[in-house]
Coordinates of C-alpha atoms in Angstrom, one line a residue:
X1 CA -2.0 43.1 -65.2
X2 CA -0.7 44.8 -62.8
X3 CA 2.2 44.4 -59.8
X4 CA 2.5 46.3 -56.4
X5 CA 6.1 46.9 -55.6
X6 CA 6.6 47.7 -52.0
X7 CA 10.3 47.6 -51.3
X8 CA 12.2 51.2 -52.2
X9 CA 15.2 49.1 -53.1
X10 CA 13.7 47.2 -56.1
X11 CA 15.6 48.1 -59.2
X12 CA 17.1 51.4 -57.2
X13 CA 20.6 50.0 -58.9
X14 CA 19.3 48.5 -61.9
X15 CA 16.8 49.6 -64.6
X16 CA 16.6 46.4 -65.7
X17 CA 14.2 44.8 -63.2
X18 CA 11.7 47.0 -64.1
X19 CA 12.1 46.6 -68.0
X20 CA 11.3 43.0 -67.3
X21 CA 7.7 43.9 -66.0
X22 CA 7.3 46.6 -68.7
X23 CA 8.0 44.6 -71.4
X24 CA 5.3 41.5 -70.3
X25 CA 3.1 44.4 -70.5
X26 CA 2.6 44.3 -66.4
X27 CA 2.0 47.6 -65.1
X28 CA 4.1 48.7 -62.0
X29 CA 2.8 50.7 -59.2
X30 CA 4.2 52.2 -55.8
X31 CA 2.2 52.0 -52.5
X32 CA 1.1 55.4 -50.9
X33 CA 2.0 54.4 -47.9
X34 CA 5.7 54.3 -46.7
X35 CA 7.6 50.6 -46.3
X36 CA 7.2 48.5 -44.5
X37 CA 3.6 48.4 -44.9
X38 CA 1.3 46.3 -42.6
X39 CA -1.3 43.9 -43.4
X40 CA -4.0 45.9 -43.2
X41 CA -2.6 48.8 -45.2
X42 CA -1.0 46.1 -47.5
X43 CA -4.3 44.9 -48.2
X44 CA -5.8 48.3 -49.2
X45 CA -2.6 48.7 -51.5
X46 CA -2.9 45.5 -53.3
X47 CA -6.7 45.3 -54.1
X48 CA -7.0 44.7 -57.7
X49 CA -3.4 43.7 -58.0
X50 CA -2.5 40.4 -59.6
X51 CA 1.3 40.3 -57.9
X52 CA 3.4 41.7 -54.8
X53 CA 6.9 42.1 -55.1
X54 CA 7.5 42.9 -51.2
X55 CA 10.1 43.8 -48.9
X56 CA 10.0 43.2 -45.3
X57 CA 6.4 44.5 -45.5
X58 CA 3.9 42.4 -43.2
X59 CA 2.3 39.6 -45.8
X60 CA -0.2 38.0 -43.6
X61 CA -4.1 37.9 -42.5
X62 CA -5.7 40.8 -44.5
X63 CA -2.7 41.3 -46.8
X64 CA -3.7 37.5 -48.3
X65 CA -7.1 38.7 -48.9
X66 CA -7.4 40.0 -52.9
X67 CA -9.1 37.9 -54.8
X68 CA -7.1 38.9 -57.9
X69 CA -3.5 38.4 -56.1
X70 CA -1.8 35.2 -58.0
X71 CA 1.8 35.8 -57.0
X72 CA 3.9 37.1 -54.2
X73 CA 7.7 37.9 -54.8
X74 CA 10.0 38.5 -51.8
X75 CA 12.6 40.4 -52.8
X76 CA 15.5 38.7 -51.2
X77 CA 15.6 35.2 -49.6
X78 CA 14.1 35.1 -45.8
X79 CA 10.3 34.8 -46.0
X80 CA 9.6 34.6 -42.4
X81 CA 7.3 37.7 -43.3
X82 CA 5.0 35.8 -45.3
X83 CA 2.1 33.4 -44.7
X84 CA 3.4 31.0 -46.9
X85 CA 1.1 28.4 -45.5
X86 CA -2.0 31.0 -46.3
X87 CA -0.9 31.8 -49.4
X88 CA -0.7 28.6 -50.6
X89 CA -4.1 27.2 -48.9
X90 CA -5.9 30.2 -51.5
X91 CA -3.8 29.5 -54.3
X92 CA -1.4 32.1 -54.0
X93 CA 1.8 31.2 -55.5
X94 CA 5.4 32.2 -53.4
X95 CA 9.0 33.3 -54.9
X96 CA 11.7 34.7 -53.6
X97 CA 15.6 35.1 -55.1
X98 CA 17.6 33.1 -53.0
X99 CA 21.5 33.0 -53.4
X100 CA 20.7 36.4 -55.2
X101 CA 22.1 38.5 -52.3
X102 CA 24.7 35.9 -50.5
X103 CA 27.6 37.9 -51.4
X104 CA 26.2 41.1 -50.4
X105 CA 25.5 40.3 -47.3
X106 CA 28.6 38.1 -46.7
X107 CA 30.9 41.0 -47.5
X108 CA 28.6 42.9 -45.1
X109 CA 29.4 40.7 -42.4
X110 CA 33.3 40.8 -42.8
X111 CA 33.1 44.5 -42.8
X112 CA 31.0 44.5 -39.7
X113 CA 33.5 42.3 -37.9
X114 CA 36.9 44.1 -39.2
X115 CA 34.7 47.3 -37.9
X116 CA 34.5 46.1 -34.8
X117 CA 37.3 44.0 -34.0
X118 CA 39.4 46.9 -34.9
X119 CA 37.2 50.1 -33.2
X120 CA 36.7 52.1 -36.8
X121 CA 34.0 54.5 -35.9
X122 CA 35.7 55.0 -32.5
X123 CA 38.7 56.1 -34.2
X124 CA 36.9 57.9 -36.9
X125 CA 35.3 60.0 -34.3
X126 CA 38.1 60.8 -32.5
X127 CA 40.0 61.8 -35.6
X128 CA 37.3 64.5 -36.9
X129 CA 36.9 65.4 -32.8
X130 CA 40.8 66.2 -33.3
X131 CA 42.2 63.4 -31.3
X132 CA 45.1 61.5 -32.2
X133 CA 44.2 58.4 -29.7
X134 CA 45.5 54.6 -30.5
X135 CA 42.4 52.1 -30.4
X136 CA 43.9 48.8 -29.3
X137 CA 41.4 45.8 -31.4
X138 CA 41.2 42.5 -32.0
X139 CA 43.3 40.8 -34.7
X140 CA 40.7 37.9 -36.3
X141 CA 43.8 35.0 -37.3
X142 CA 43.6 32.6 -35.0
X143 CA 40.2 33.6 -33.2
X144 CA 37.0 31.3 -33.8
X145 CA 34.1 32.2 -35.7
X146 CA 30.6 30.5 -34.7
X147 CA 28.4 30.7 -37.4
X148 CA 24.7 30.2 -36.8
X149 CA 23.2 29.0 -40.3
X150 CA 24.9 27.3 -42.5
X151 CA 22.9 28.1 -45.7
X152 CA 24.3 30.2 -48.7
X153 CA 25.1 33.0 -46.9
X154 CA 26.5 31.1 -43.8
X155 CA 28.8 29.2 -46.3
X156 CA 29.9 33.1 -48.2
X157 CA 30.8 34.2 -44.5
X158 CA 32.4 31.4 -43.9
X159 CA 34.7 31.0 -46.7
X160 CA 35.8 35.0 -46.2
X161 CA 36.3 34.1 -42.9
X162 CA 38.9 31.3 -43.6
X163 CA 40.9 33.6 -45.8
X164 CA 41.4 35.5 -42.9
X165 CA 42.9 33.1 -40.9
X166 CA 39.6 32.6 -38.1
X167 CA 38.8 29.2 -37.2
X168 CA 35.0 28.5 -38.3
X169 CA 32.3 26.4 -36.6
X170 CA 28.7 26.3 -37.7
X171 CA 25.5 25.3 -36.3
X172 CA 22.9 24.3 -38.3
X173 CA 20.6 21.1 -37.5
X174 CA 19.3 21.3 -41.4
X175 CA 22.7 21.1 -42.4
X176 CA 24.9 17.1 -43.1
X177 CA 27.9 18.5 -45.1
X178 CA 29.9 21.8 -43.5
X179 CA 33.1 21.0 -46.0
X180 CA 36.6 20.2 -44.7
X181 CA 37.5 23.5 -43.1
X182 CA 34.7 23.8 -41.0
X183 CA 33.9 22.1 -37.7
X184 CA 30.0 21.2 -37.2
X185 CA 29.0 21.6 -33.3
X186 CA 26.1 22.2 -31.3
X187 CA 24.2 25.5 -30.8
X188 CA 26.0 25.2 -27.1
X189 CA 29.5 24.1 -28.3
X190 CA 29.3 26.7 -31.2
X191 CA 28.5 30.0 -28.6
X192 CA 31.0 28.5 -26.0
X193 CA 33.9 28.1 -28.6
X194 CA 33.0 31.4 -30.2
X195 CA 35.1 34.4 -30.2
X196 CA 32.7 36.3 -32.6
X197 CA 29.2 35.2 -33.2
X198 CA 28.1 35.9 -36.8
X199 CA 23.7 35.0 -37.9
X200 CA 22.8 33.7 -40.7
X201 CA 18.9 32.0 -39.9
X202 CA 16.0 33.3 -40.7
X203 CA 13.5 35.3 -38.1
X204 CA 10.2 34.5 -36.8
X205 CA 11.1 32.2 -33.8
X206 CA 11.9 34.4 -31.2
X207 CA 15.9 35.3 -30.0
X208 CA 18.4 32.4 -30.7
X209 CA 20.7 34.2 -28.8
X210 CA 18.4 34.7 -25.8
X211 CA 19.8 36.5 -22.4
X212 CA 20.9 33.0 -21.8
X213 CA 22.9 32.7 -24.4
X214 CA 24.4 36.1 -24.4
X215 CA 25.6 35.6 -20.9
X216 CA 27.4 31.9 -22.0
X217 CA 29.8 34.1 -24.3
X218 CA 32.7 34.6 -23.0
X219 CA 34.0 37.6 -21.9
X220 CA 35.2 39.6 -24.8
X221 CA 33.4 37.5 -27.8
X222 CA 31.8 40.1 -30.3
X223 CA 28.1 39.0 -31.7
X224 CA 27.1 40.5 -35.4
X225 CA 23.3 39.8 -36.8
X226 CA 23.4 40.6 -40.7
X227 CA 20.6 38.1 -40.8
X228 CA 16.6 39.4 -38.9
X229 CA 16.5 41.6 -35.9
X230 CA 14.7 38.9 -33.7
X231 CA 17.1 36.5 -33.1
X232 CA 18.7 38.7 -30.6
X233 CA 17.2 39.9 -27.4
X234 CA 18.5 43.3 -28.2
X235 CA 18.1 44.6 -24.2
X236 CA 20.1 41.8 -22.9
X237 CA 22.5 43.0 -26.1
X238 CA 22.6 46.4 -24.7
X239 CA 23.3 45.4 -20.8
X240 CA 26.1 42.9 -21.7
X241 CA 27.3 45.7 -24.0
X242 CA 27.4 48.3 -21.2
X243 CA 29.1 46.3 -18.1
X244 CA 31.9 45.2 -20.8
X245 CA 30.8 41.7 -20.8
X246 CA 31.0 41.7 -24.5
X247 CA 34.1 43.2 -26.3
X248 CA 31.4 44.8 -29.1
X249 CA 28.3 44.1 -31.3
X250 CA 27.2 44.9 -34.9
X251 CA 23.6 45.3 -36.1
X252 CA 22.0 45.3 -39.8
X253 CA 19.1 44.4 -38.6
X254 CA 17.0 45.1 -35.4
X255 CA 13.4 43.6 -33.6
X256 CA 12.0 47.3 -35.2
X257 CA 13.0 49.3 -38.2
X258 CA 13.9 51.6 -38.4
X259 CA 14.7 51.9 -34.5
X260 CA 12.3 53.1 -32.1
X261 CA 14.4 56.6 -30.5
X262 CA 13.9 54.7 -26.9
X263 CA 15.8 51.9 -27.9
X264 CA 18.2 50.6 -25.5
X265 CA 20.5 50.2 -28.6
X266 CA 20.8 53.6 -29.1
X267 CA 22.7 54.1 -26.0
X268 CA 24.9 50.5 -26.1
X269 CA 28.4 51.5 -25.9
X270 CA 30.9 49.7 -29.1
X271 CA 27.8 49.0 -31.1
X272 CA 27.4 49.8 -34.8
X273 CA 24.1 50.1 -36.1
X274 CA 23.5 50.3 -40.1
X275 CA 20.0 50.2 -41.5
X276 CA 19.6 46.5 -43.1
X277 CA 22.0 47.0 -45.8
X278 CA 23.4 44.1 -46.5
X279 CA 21.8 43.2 -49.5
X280 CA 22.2 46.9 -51.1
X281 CA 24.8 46.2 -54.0
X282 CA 25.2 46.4 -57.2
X283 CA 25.3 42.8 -57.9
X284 CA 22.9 41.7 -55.6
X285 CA 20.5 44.4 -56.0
X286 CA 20.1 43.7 -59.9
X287 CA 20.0 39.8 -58.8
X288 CA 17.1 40.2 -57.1
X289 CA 14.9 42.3 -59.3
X290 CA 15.5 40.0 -61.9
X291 CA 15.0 36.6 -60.0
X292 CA 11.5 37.6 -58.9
X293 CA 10.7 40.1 -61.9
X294 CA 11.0 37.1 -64.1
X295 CA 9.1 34.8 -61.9
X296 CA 6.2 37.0 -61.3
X297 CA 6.3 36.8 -65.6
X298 CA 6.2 33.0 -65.3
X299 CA 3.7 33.1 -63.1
X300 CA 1.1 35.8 -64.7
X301 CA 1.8 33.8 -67.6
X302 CA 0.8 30.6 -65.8
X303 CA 4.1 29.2 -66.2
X304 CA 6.0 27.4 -63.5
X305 CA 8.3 29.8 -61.9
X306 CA 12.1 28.7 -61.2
X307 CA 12.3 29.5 -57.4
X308 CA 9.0 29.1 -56.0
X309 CA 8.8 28.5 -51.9
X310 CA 7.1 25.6 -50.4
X311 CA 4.8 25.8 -47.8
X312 CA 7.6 24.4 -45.7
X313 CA 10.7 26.4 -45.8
X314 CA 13.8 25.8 -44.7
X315 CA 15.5 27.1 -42.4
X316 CA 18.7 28.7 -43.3
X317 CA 19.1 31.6 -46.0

């Protein structure tokens, strides 16, 4: 049997992931082509595979079409990549690791928040340029935190956020029970209460915060996307950015990665940019491998596997 493993980051922090596969006697083997592959190069990669573990790779049309492929493993938890509806229709069975990268990502976000709020490349740069400047920021107790998803990870953000003193609101219309300490509201109420937006739904429906929605913001509210690149129309982004509108952004994931070098982005003044790290940790990177290593096991082995995806996902990650 054998497994295609697209995404660089599976087992980069943990052998054991790949003892898993070894030891089911599943052989292992790396695309030529650089990730994220699309479907038509996925498809030339995984003929004659029996399993995909896959990143943010393009799993749809031709990359559904090998007769021998039995399971595909997302590596992390959004699967807005994947034809899950295809897959299923040929037989193809769907995992992912969800939960497995929660805290990862929910530390991410803090950081990205504390980074902004308080201007830390800014001041970084002007120390190495031999500058001794004072950055004025933005102390989070007492400020309110919208959070858009109120899965696992929404909930992780949210509880960090707490300890910190911000008031939290969430939106999520999947979601009956936010807990005591945070105040449900409506995608509108949430943005116009909001003095940082933090996203936490999955992609694949266009821009939740649209131009539109940018513009409600009020002046000075800081937006931060840990979650997929098109939920934010990153032009609009870029223009509120430069006339001040908005205090400051952070980005872990963008509409194209890595960016195009005409990106409006590039240029956005108080923006930090980091390549879709959030789930690269320790903890969370072993968590994963293992989640979906094991369940492409259970699977090969026509077992059931413990965190297969339905046809219908939900919506928050």
């Amino acid at each position: 049997m054998r497994v295609l493993v697209t995404t660089p980051s599976f087992g980069a922090q943990s052998p054991d992931p790949w003892t898993v596969l070894s030891e089911a006697g599943i052989e292992a083997v790396r695309p030529a082509a650089a990730h994220p592959l699309d479907a038509h190069a996925l498809a030339g990669e995984a003929e004659g595979c029996d399993a995909l573990i896959a990143g943010l790779d393009d799993v749809r049309g031709p990359a559904l079409a090998s007769p021998t492929l039995k399971v595909i493993a997302k590596h992390g938890t959004g699967t807005d990549n994947i034809d899950v509806e295809a897959a299923a229709a040929q037989g193809i069975t769907v995992v992912n690791a969800p939960g497995a990268n929660s805290g990862g990502v929910a530390d991410l976000t803090l950081a990205l928040i504390l980074a902004t709020a308080r201007r830390l490349p800014e001041a970084d740069a002007s120390c190495r340029a031999g500058e001794w400047r004072r950055f004025p920021g933005l102390e989070l107790a007492g400020k309110t935190l919208a959070v858009l998803g109120y899965g696992r990870i929404g909930r992780a953000v949210a509880a960090r956020a707490l300890a910190f003193g911000l008031n939290v609101v969430a939106y999520d219309p999947y979601v009956a029970d936010f807990g005591p300490d945070v105040r449900p509201a409506t995608l509108a109420d949430a943005l116009a209460a909001a003095d940082i937006v933090s996203l936490h739904l999955p992609g694949g429906g266009g821009p939740i915060l649209d131009r539109a929605a940018l513009a409600s913001l009020r002046e000075g509210a800081i937006v931060v996307n840990a979650a997929r690149g098109d939920l934010v129309d990153e032009t609009a982004l870029a223009e509120l950015l430069l006339s001040g509108h908005l205090r400051g952004a952070a980005l872990d994931a963008t509409a194209s990665e890595p960016l195009p070098t005409d990106s409006p982005l590039l240029t956005a003044p108080n923006l930090i940019l980091t390549p879709h790290i959030g789930a690269q940790t320790d903890l969370a990177n072993r968590a994963m491998g293992m989640a979906v290593a094991e369940d492409v096991v259970r699977v090969l082995n026509g077992e059931a596997p413990r965190n297969p995806v339905p046809p219908k996902e939900g919506t928050t990650a």
